[in-house]
Coordinates of C-alpha atoms and ligand atoms in Angstrom, one line a residue:
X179 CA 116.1 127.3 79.0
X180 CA 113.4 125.1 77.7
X181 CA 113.7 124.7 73.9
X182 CA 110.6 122.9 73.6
X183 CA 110.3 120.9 70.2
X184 CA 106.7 119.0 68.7
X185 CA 103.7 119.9 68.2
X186 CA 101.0 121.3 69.3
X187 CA 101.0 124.9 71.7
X188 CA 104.2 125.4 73.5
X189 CA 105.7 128.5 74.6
X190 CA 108.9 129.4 73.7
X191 CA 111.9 129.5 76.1
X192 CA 114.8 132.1 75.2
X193 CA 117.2 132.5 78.3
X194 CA 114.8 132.2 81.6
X195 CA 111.9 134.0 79.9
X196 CA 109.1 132.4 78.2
X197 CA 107.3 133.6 75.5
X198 CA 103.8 132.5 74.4
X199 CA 103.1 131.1 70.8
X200 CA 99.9 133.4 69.4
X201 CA 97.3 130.8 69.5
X202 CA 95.7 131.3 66.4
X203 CA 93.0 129.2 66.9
X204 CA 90.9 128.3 70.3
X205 CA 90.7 124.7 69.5
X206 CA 93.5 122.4 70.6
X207 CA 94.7 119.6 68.0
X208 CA 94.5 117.0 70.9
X209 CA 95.7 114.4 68.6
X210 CA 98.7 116.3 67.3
X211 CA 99.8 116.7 70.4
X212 CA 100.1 112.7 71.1
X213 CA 103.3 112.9 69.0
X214 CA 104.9 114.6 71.5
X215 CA 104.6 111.3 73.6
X216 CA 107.1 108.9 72.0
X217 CA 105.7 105.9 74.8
X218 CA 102.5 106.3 73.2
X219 CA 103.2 105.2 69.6
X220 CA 103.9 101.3 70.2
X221 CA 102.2 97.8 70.0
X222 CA 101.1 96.4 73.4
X223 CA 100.2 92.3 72.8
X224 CA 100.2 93.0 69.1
X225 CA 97.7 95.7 69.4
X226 CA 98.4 100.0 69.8
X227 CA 99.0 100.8 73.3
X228 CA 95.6 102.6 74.6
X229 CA 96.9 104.4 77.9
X230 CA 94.1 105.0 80.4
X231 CA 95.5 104.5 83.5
X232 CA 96.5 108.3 83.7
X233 CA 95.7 109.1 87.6
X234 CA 98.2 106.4 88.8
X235 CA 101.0 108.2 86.3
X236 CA 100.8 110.4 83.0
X237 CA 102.7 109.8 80.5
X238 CA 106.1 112.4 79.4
X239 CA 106.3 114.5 76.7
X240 CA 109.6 114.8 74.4
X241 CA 110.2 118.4 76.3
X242 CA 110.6 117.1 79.8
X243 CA 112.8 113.8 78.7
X244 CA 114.8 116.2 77.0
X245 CA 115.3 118.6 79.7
X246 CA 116.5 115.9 82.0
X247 CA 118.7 114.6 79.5
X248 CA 120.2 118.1 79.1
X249 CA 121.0 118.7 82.6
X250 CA 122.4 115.3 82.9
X251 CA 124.4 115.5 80.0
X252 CA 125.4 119.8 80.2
X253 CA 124.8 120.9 83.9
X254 CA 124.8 118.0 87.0
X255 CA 126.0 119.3 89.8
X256 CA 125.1 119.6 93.6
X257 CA 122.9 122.8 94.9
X258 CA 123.5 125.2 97.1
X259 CA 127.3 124.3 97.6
X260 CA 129.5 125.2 95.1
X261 CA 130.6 128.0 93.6
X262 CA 131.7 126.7 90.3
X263 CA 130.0 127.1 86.9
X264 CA 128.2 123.9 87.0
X265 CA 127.0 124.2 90.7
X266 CA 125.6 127.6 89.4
X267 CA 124.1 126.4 86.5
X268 CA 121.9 123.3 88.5
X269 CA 121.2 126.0 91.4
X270 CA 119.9 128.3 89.1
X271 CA 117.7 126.0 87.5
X272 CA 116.6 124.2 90.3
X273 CA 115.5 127.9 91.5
X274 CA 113.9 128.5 88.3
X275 CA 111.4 125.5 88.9
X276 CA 110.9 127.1 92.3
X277 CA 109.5 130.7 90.9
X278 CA 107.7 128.5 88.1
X279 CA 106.0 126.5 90.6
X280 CA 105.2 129.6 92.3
X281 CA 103.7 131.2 89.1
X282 CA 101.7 127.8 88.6
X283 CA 99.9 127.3 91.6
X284 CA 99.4 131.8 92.1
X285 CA 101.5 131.8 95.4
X286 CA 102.4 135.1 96.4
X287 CA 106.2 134.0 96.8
X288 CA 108.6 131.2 95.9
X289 CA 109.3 130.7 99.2
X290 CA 106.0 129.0 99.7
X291 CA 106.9 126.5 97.5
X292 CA 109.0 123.1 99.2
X293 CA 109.8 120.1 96.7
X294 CA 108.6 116.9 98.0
X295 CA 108.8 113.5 96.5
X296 CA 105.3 113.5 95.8
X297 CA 101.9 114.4 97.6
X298 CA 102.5 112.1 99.5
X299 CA 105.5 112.8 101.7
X300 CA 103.9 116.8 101.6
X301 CA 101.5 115.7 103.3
X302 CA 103.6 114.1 105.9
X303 CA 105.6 116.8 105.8
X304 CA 102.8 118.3 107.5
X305 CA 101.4 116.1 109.8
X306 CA 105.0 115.6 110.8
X307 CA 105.9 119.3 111.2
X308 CA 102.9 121.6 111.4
X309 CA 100.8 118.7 113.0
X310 CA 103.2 118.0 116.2
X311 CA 103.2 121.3 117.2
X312 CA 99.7 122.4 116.9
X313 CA 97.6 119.4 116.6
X314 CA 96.9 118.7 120.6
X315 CA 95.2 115.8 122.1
X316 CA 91.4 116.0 121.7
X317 CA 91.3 118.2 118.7
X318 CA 89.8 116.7 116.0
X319 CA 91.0 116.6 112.0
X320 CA 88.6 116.6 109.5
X321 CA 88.5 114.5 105.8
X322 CA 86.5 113.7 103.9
X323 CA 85.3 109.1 102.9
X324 CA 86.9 109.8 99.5
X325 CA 90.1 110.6 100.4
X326 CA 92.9 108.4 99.3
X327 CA 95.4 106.3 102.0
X328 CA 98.0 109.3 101.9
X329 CA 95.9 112.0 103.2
X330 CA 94.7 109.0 105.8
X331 CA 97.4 107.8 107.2
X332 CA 99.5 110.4 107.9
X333 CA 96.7 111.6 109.9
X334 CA 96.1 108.6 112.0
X335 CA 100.1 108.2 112.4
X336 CA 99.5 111.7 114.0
X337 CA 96.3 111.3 116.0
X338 CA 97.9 108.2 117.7
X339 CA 100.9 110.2 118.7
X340 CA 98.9 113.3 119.9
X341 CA 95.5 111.8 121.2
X342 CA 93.6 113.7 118.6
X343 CA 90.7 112.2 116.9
X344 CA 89.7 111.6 112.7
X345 CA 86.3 112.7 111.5
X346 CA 84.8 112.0 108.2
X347 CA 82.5 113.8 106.4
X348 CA 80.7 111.1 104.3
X349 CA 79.6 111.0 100.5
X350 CA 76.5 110.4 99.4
X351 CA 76.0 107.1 97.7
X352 CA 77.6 105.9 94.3
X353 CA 77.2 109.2 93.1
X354 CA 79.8 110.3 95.1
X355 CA 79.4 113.7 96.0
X356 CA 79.8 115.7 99.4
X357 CA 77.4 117.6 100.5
X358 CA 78.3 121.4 101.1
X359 CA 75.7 121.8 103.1
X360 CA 76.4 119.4 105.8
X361 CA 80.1 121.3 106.4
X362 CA 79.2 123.8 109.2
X363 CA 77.6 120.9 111.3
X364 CA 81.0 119.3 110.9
X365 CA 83.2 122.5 111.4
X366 CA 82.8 122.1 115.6
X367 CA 85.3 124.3 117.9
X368 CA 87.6 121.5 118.2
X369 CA 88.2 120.7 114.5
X370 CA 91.9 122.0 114.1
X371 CA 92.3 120.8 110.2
X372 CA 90.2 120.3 107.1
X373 CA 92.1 118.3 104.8
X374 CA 90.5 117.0 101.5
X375 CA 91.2 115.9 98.0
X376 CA 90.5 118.2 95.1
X377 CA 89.7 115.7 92.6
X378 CA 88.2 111.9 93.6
X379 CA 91.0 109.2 92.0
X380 CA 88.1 106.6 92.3
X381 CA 85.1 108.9 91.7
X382 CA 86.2 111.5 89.4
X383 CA 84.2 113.9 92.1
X384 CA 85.6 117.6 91.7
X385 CA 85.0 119.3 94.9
X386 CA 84.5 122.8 95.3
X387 CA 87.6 123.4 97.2
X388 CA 87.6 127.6 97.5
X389 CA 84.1 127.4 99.3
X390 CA 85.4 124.4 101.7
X391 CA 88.2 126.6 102.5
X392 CA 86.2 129.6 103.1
X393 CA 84.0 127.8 105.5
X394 CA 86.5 126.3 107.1
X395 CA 89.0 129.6 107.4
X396 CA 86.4 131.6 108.6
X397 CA 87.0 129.5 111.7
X398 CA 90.0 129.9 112.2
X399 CA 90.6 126.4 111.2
X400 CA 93.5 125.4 108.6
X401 CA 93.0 123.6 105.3
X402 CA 94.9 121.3 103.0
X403 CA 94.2 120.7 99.7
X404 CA 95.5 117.3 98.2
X405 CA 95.9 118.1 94.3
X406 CA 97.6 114.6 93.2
X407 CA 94.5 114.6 90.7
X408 CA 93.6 118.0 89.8
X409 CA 97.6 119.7 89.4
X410 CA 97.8 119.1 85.6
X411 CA 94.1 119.2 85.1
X412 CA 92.9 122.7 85.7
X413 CA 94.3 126.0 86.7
X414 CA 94.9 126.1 90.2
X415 CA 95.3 129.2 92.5
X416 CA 96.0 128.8 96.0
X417 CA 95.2 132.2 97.0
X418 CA 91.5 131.8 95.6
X419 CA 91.3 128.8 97.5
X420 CA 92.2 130.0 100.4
X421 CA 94.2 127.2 101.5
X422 CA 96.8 127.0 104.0
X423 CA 98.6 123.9 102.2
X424 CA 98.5 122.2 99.1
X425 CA 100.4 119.6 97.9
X426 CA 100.7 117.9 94.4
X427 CA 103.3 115.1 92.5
X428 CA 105.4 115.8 89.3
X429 CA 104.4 112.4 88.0
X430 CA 100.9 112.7 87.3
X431 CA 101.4 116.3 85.3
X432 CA 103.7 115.2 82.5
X433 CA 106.9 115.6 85.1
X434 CA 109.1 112.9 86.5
X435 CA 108.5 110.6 89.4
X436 CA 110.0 111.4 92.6
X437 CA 109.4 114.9 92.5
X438 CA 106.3 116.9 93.8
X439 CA 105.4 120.5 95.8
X440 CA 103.9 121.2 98.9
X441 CA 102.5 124.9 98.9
X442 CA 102.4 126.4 102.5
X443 CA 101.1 129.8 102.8
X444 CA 103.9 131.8 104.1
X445 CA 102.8 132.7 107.3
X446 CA 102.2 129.4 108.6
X447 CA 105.2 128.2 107.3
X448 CA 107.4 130.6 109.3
X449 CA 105.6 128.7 112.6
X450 CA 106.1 125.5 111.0
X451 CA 109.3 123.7 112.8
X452 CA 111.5 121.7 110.5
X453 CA 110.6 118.3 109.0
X454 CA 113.9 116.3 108.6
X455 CA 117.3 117.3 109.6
X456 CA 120.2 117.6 107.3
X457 CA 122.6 119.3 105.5
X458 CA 120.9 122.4 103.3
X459 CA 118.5 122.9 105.6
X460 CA 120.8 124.9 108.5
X461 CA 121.9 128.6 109.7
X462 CA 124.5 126.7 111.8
X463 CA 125.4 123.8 113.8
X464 CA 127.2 123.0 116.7
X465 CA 127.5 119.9 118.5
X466 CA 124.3 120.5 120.9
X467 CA 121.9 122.6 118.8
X468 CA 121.4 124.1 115.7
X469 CA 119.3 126.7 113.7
X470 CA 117.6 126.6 110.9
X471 CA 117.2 128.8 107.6
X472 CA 114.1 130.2 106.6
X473 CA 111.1 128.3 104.5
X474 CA 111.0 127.1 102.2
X475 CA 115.0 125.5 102.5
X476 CA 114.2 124.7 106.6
X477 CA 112.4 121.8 105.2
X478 CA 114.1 120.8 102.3
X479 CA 117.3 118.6 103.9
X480 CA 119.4 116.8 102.0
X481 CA 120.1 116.6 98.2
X482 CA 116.7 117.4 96.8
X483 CA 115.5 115.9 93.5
X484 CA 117.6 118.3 91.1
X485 CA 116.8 116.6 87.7
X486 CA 113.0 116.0 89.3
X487 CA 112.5 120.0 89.4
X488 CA 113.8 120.9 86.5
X489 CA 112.0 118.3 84.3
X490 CA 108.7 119.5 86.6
X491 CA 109.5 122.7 85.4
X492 CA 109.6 121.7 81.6
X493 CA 106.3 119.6 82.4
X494 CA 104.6 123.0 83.7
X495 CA 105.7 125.0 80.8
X496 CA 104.1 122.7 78.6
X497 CA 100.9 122.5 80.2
X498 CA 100.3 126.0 80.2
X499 CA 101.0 126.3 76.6
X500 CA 98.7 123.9 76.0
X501 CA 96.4 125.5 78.6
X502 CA 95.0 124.0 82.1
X503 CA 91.9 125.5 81.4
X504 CA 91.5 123.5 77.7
X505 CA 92.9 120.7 79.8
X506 CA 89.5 120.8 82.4
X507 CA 87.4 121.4 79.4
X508 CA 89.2 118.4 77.6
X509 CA 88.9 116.1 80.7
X510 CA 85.0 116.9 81.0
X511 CA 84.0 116.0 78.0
X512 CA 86.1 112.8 77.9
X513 CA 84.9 111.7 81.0
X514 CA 80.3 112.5 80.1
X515 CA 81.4 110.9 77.2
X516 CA 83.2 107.6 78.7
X517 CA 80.3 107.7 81.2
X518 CA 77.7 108.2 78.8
X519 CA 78.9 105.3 76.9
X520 CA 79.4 103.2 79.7
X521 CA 76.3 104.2 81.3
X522 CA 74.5 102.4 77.7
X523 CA 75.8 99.4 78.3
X524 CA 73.8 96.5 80.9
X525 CA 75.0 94.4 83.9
X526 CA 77.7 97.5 84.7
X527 CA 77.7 99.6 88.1
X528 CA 79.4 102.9 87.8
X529 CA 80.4 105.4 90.3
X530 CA 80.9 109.1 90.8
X531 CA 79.0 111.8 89.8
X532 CA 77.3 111.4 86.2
X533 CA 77.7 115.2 85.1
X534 CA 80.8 117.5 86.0
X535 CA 83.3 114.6 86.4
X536 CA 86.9 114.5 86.2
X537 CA 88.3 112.3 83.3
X538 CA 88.1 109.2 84.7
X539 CA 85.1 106.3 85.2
X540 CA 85.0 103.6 87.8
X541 CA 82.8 101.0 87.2
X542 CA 82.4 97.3 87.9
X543 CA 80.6 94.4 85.6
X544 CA 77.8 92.2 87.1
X545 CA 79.8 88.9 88.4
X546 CA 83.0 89.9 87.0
X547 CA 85.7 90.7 88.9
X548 CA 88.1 94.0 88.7
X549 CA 91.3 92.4 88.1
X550 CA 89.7 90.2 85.0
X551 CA 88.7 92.9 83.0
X552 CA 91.8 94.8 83.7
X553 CA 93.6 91.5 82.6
X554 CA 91.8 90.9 79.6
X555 CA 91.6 94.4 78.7
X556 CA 95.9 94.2 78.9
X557 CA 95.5 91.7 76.3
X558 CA 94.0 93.7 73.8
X559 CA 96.1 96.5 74.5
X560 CA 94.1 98.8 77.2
X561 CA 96.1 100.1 80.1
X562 CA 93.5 99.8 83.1
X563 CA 93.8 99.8 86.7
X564 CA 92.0 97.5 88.9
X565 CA 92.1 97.7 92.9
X566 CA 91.3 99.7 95.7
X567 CA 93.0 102.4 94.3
X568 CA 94.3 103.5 97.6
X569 CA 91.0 103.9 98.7
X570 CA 90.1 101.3 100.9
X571 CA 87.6 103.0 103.4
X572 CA 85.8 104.6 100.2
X573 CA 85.6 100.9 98.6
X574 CA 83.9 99.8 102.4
X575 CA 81.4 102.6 102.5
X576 CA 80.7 101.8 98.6
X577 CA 80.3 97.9 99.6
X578 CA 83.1 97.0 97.1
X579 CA 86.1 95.7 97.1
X580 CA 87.7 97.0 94.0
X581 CA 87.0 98.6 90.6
X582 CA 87.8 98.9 87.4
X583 CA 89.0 102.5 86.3
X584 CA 90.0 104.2 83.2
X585 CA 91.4 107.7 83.5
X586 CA 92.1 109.9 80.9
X587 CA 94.5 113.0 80.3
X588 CA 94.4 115.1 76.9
X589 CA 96.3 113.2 74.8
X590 CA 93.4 110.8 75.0
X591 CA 90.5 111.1 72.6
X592 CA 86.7 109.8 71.9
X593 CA 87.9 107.6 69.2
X594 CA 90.2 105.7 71.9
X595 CA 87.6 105.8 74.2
X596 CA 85.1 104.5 71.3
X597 CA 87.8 101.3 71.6
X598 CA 87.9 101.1 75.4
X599 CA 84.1 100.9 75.4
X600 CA 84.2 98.0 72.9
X601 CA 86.7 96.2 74.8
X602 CA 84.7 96.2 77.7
X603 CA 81.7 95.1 75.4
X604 CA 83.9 92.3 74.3
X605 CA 85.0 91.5 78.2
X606 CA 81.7 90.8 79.2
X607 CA 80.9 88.4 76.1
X608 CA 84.0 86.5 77.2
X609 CA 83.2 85.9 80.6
X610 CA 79.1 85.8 79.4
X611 CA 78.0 88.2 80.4
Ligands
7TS94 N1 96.2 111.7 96.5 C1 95.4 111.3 95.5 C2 94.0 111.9 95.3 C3 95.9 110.4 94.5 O1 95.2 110.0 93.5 C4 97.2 109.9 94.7 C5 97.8 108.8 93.9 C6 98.0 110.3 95.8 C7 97.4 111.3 96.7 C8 99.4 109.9 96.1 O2 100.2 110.4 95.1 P1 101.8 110.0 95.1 O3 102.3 110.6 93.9 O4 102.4 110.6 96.3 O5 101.8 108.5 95.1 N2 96.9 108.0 93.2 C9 97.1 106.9 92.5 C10 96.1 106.2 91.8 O6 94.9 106.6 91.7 N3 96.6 105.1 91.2 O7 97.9 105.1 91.5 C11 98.2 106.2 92.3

């Protein structure tokens, strides 16, 4: 299904079954494998493009454009509905990114996975669904200071409509860790939900997820993982986390906007009551009441994202032929190096953890502010974000307003890094510092 062209490691697609390349060699080319990103090899103000602003979106690969231009040009059709040839073809395939999204995350069943639009609307999937029934007034949810506006919100949308109550546990300075051992103090009776984010988008901080979950499940109390920033960076196994939900976007893993999962763990899904209503999602309907099919189509209404899932699907083959673990390995080094570098320099503040980070460095320049550097970086060339990030209670507790981030994915390299690093040299000349 996936005939996947380039360079680099790619398996091999021949009718649904994928066959793995024999690696002849444990080292990735990283930098071959930048050809396989045709938005990467162009001038940006009169300079080469230097993407790092990798956790807001990744960049796509030649395999996913083309598998969305193939099912445009060969196969659109509507779901679920037809019985014609083309109707079967897009099922099929939508259904094939299903079991492959299974296979990527370890669930024990495609039914666990839902497509989503993003991380986003899985997690309001389940404050919406799972949260209304079982979240009652006076329980308490538990997150964590670093987590980012969608795995807040949805929460305090849901404690205002139930009378429950948001607790915090809190990071420890600009090094931006959590401390483990503080958990049980904050895993009281009446906390109902742990919900935290595997990877910091500000911080880089990888928490320890499995052992969170393990605390947390043994009692009694459910656990969501938000993977926005870990899904396309490591391997990821649900069932050695432990976790009840999980929930992850297409975009920032090499797929297509507008498309994302939201794991549920099988059993709670089956107690979970829909999310919207819709066609696709019912047994039957009659003018008064209706019922609904099982997970994971109850909470799928509507047309989903056909094109989405199938280019997420190209996007996850091609990941694991390059391998999530070389990924991690990839994105650690990028980001002790970045930080290293960074870390050299005077008059700079940097945050998250200095060892064990994800690939991605936060930092802000004495007297300058965020959005300059990001500006004048964009003039040389050097895709940074500046902002909040979507982190606005983490920026209070850090007594900032904004930083300056570059994050990284594997197509990136020292060299470019090397270049970032003398930007930001050259940024704090030209505003004298
Ligand atoms: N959770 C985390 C940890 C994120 O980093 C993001 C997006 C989201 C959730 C939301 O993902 P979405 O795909 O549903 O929007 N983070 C960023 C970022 O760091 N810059 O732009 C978006």
């Amino acid at each position: 299904m996936n005939n996947l062209s380039g360079t680099g490691f790619h398996p091999i697609s021949i009718g649904d079954q994928e066959f793995m390349p024999q690696q002849t060699t444990k080292t990735v080319d990283w930098k071959a494998l930048r050809e396989d990103f045709p938005i990467l090899d162009q001038k940006v103000h009169g300079q080469p493009l230097l993407y790092l602003d990798n956790a807001a979106t990744s960049q796509k690969p030649r395999a996913v454009i083309d598998a969305l231009s193939r099912y445009y040009e060969r196969d659109n059709a509507n779901v679920h509905r037809g019985i014609h040839e083309l109707s079967n073809r897009a099922t099929a395939a939508f259904e094939a990114a299903r079991v492959r999204a299974a296979k990527f995350l370890n669930a024990r069943s495609a039914d666990e996975i839902i497509f989503t639009r993003g991380t986003t609307e899985g997690i309001n999937l389940v404050a919406a669904a799972w949260g209304t029934k079982f979240i009652k007034r006076g329980d308490k949810i538990l997150l964590t200071e670093m987590e980012h506006h969608s795995n807040i919100v949805p929460w305090q949308l849901l404690a205002e409509r139930t009378g429950a109550q948001l607790v915090f546990l809190p990071i420890k300075g600009d090094c931006g860790l959590l401390d483990l051992a503080q958990l049980d103090a904050f895993l009281t009776s009446d906390v109902k939900l742990l919900a935290m984010t595997h990877i910091s988008n500000s911080l880089g901080t990888i928490n320890p997820v499995a052992e969170y979950c393990e605390r947390a499940r043994r009692r009694g109390i459910a656990t969501l993982i938000d993977a926005a920033q870990s899904a396309g960076h490591r391997p990821l196994d649900v069932q050695q986390i432990g976790c009840d939900f999980l929930a992850f976007s297409g975009h920032k893993m090499c797929g297509p906007t507008g498309i994302g999962v939201l794991y549920g763990r099988g059993e709670v899904l089956e107690e979970t009551p829909p999310y919207q209503g819709g066609g696709e999602m019912i047994l039957s309907v009659d003018f008064h009441q209706s019922t609904w099919k099982h997970a994971p189509h109850k909470f799928e209404a509507g047309t989903p994202d056909i094109s989405g899932a199938i280019g997420l699907h190209a996007a996850m083959v091609y990941l694991d032929g390059i391998g999530r673990d070389r990924i991690a390995q990839h994105d650690l080094e990028l980001g002790a190096y970045a930080f290293e570098k960074l870390a050299a320099l005077k008059g700079i503040r940097l945050f998250g953890p200095p060892i064990g980070r994800a690939g991605l460095v936060s930092f802000l320049l004495d007297g300058i502010h965020a959005h300059d550097v990001v500006t004048v970086a964009d003039q040389r060339g050097v895709a940074l974000r500046g902002g909040h990030h979507c982190n606005q209670p983490l920026m209070k507790k850090l007594g900032v307003e904004s930083t300056a981030r570059a994050s990284f994915y594997f197509y990136n390299t020292t060299e470019e890094i090397d270049r970032f690093v003398e930007v930001v040299r050259e940024i704090k000349k030209f505003f004298g510092g």
